[in-house]
Short mmCIF file of C-alpha atoms in Angstrom, two decimals:
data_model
loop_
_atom_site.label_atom_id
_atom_site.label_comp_id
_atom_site.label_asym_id
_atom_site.label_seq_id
_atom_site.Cartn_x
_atom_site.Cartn_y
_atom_site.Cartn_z
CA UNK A 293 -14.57 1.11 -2.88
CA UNK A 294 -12.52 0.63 -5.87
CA UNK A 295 -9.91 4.33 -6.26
CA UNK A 296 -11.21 5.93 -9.18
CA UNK A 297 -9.26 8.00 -11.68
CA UNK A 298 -9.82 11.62 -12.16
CA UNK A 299 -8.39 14.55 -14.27
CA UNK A 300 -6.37 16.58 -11.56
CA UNK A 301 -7.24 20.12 -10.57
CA UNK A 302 -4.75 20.35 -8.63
CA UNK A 303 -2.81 23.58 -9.48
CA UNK A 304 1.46 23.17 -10.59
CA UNK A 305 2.20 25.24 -7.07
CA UNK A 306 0.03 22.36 -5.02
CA UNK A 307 0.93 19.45 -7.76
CA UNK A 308 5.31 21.24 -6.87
CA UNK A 309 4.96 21.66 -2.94
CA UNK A 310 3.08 17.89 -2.78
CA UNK A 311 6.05 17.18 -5.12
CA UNK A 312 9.02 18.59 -2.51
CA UNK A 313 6.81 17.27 0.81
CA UNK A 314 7.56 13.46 -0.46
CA UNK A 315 10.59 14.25 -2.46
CA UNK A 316 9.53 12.84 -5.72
CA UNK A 317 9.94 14.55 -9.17
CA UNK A 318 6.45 16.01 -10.91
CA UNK A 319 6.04 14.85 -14.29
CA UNK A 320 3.16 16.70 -16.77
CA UNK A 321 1.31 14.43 -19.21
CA UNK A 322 -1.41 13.81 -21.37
CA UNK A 323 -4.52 12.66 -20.10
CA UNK A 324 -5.08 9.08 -20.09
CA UNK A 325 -1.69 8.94 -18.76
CA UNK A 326 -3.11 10.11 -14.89
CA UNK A 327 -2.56 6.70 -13.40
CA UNK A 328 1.10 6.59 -14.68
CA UNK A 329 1.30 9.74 -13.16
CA UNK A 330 -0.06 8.93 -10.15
CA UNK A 331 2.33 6.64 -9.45
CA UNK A 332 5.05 8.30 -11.19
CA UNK A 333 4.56 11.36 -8.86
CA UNK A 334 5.14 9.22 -5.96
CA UNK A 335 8.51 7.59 -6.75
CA UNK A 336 11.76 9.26 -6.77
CA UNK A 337 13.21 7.13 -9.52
CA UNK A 338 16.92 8.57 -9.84
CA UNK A 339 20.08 6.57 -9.39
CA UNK A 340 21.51 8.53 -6.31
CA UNK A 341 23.72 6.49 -4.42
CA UNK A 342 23.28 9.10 -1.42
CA UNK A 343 22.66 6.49 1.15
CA UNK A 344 21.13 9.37 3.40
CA UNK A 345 19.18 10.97 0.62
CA UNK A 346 17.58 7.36 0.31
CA UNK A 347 17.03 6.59 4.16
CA UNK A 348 15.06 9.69 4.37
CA UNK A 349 12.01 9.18 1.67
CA UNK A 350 9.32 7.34 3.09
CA UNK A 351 8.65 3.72 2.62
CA UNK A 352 5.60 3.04 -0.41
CA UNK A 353 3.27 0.91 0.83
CA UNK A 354 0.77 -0.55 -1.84
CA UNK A 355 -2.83 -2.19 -0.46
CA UNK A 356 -4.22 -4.31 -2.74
CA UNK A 357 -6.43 -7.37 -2.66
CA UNK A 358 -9.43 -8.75 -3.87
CA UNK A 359 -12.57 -6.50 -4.51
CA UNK A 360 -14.55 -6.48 -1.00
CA UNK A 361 -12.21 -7.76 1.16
CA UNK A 362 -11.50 -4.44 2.57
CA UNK A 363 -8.83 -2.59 0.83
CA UNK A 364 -10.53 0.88 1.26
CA UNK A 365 -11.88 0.19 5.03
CA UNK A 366 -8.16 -0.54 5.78
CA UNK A 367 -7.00 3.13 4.53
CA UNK A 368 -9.44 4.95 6.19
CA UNK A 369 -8.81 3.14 9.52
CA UNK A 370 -5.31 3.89 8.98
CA UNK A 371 -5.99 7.57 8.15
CA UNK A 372 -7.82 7.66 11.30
CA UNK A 373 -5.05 6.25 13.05
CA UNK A 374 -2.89 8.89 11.89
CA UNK A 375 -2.44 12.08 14.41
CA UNK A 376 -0.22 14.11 12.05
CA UNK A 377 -2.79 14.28 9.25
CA UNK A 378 -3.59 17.97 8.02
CA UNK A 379 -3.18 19.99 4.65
CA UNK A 380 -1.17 17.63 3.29
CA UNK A 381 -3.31 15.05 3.42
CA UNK A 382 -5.72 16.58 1.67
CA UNK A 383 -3.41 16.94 -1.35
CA UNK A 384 -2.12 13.46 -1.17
CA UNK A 385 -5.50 12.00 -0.91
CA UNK A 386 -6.88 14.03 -3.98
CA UNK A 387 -4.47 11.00 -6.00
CA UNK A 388 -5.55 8.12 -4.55
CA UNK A 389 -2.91 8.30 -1.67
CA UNK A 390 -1.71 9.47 1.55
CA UNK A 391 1.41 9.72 3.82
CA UNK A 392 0.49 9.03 7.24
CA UNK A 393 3.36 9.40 10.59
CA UNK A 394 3.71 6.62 12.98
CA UNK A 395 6.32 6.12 15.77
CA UNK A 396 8.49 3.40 15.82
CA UNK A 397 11.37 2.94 17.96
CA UNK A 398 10.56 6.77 19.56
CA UNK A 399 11.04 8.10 16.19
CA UNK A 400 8.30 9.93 13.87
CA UNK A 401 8.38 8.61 10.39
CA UNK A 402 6.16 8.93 7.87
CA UNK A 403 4.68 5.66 5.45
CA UNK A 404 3.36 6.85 1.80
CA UNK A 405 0.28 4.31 1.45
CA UNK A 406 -0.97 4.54 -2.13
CA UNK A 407 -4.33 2.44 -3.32
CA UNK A 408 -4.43 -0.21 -5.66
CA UNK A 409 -3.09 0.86 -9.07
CA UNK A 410 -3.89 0.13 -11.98
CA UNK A 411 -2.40 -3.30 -13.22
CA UNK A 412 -1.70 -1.82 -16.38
CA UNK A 413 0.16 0.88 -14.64
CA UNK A 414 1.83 -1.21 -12.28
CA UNK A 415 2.86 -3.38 -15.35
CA UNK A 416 3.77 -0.48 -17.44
CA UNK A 417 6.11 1.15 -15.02
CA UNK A 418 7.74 -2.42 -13.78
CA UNK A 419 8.58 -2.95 -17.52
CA UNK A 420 10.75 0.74 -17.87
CA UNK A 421 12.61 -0.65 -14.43
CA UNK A 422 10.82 1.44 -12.27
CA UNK A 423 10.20 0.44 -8.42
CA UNK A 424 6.83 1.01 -7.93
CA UNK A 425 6.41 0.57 -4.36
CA UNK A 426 8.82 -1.37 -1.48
CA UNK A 427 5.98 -3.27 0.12
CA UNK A 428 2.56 -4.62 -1.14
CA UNK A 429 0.16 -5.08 1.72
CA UNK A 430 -2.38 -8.24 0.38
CA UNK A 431 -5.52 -7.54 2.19
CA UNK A 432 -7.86 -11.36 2.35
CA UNK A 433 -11.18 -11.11 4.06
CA UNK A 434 -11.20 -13.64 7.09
CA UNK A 435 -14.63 -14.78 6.01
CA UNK A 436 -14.10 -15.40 1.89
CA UNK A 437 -10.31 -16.89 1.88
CA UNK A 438 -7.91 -16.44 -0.90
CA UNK A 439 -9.88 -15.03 -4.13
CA UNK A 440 -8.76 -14.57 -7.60
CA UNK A 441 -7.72 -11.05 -7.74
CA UNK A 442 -5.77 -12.40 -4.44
CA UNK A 443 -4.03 -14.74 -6.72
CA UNK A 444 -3.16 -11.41 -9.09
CA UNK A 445 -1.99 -9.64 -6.68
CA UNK A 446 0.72 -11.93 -5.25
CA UNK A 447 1.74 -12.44 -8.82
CA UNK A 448 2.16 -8.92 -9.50
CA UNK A 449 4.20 -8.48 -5.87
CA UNK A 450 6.46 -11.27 -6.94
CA UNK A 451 7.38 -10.10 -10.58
CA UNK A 452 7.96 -7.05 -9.32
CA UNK A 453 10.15 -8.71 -6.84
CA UNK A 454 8.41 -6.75 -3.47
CA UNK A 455 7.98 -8.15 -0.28
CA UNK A 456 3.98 -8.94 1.29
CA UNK A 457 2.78 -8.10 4.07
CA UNK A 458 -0.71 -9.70 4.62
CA UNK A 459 -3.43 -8.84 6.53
CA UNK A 460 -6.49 -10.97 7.24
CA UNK A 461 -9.15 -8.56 7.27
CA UNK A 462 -12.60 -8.74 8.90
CA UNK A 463 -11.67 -11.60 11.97
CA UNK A 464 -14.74 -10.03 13.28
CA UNK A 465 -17.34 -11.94 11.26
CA UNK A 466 -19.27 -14.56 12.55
CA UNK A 467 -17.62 -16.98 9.74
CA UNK A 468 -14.02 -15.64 9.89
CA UNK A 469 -11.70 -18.32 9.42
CA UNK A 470 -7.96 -16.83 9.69
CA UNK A 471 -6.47 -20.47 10.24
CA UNK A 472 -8.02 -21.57 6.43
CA UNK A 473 -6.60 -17.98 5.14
CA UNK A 474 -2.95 -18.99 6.11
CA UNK A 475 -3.67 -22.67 4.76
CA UNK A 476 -4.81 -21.08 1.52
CA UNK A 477 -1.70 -18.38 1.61
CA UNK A 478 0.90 -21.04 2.35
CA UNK A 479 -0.30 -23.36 -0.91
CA UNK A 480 0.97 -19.56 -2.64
CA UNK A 481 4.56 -20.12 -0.71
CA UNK A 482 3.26 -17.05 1.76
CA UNK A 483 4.07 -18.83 4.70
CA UNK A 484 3.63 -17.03 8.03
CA UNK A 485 6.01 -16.36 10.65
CA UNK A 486 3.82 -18.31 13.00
CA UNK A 487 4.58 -21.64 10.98
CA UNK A 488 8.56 -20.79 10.57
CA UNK A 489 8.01 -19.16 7.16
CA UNK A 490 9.09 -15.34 6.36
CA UNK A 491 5.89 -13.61 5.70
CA UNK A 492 4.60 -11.37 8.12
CA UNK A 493 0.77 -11.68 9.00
CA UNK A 494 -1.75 -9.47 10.96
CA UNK A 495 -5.13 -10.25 12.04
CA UNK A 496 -7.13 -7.27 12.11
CA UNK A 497 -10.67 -5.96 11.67
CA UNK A 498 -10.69 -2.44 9.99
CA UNK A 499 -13.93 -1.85 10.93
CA UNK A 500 -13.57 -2.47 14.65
CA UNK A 501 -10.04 -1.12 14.09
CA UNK A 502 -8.54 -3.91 15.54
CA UNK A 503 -4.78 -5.05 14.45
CA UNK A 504 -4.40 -1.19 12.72
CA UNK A 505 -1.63 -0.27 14.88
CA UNK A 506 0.50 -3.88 14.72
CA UNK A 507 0.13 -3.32 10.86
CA UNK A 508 1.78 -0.19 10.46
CA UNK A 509 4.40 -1.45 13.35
CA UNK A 510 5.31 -4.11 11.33
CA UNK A 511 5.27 -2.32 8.18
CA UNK A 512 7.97 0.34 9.83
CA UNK A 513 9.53 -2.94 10.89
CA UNK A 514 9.70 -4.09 6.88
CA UNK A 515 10.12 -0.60 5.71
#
């Protein structure tokens, strides 16, 4: 389930018109370097004060989480949910993400949802001042609680200074325990809305697709 790294074949007019679709700048490099680029590709980086310019690019949603707790379940359920999802897709999926259009408020917008980089990456392009992404979505599995790479991951959010949304996975197991998830978050200073805390939480099953739609509600709502 894990997003592996590939050489592109993309060709420079699909790598350019992906490029202009999410408004981000294409930058050529060696390989070994893809995973910078992948997440270089997907951030429009520049200092432009042009409030309007910066309303219109799509939020950057990263998913991350511990291994198994359904990180890769959760973007294929939201690819499902997605009616807009054509060409373009195809392209954005071929580097280990995906824009996907949701309404909210009677308006179509679109979310960028990009799979767990790298931590090197993510470390890498934190360090040159770079924003790598404007939410991290921390998926925990409902049955297995708060797990190491868990632990990572909210680290990694909060350095980067980038607000979590968290969604307990899998609430359709026979041992799902949400309450001892939000015990276990809360001892991390994720404290959900539900206990007068800030951090948003949705209980969802991505593979009853359960809670899919109230996720990317609230992440429009973040966003």
């Amino acid at each position: 389930g894990e997003m592996v790294t590939a050489t592109m074949t993309l060709t420079d007019e699909q790598m350019e018109l992906f490029a202009l679709e999410i408004g981000a700048e294409i930058l050529l490099v060696e390989p070994g370097q893809q995973e910078e680029l992948e997440l270089q590709a997907l951030f429009d980086d520049s200092d432009d004060d042009d409030e309007a310019a910066q309303a219109a690019r799509p939020p950057v949603i990263t998913v991350m989480g511990h291994v198994d707790h359904g990180k890769t379940r959760l973007l294929d359920a939201i690819r499902r949910a997605d009616v807009a999802a054509g060409e373009a897709g195809g392209i954005t999926q071929a580097i280990g993400a995906y824009q996907v259009w949701t309404e909210h408020e009677g308006i179509e917008r679109a979310i960028t949802f990009i799979d767990t980089p790298g931590h090197a990456a993510f470390t890498k392009m934190r360090a040159r001042g770079a924003q790598v992404t404007d939410v991290v979505v921390l998926v925990v599995a409902a049955d297995d609680g708060v797990m190491p790479q868990t632990i990572e991951a909210i680290n990694h959010a909060r350095a980067a200074d980038v607000p979590i949304v968290v969604a307990v996975n899998k609430i359709d197991k026979e041992n799902a325990d949400p309450q001892r998830v939000l015990t276990q978050l809360a001892e991390y200073e994720l404290v959900p809305e539900a206990w007068g805390g800030d951090t948003i939480v949705v209980e969802m099953s991505a593979q009853q697709n359960l809670g899919v739609d109230d996720l990317l509600e609230q992440l429009n709502v973040v966003a």
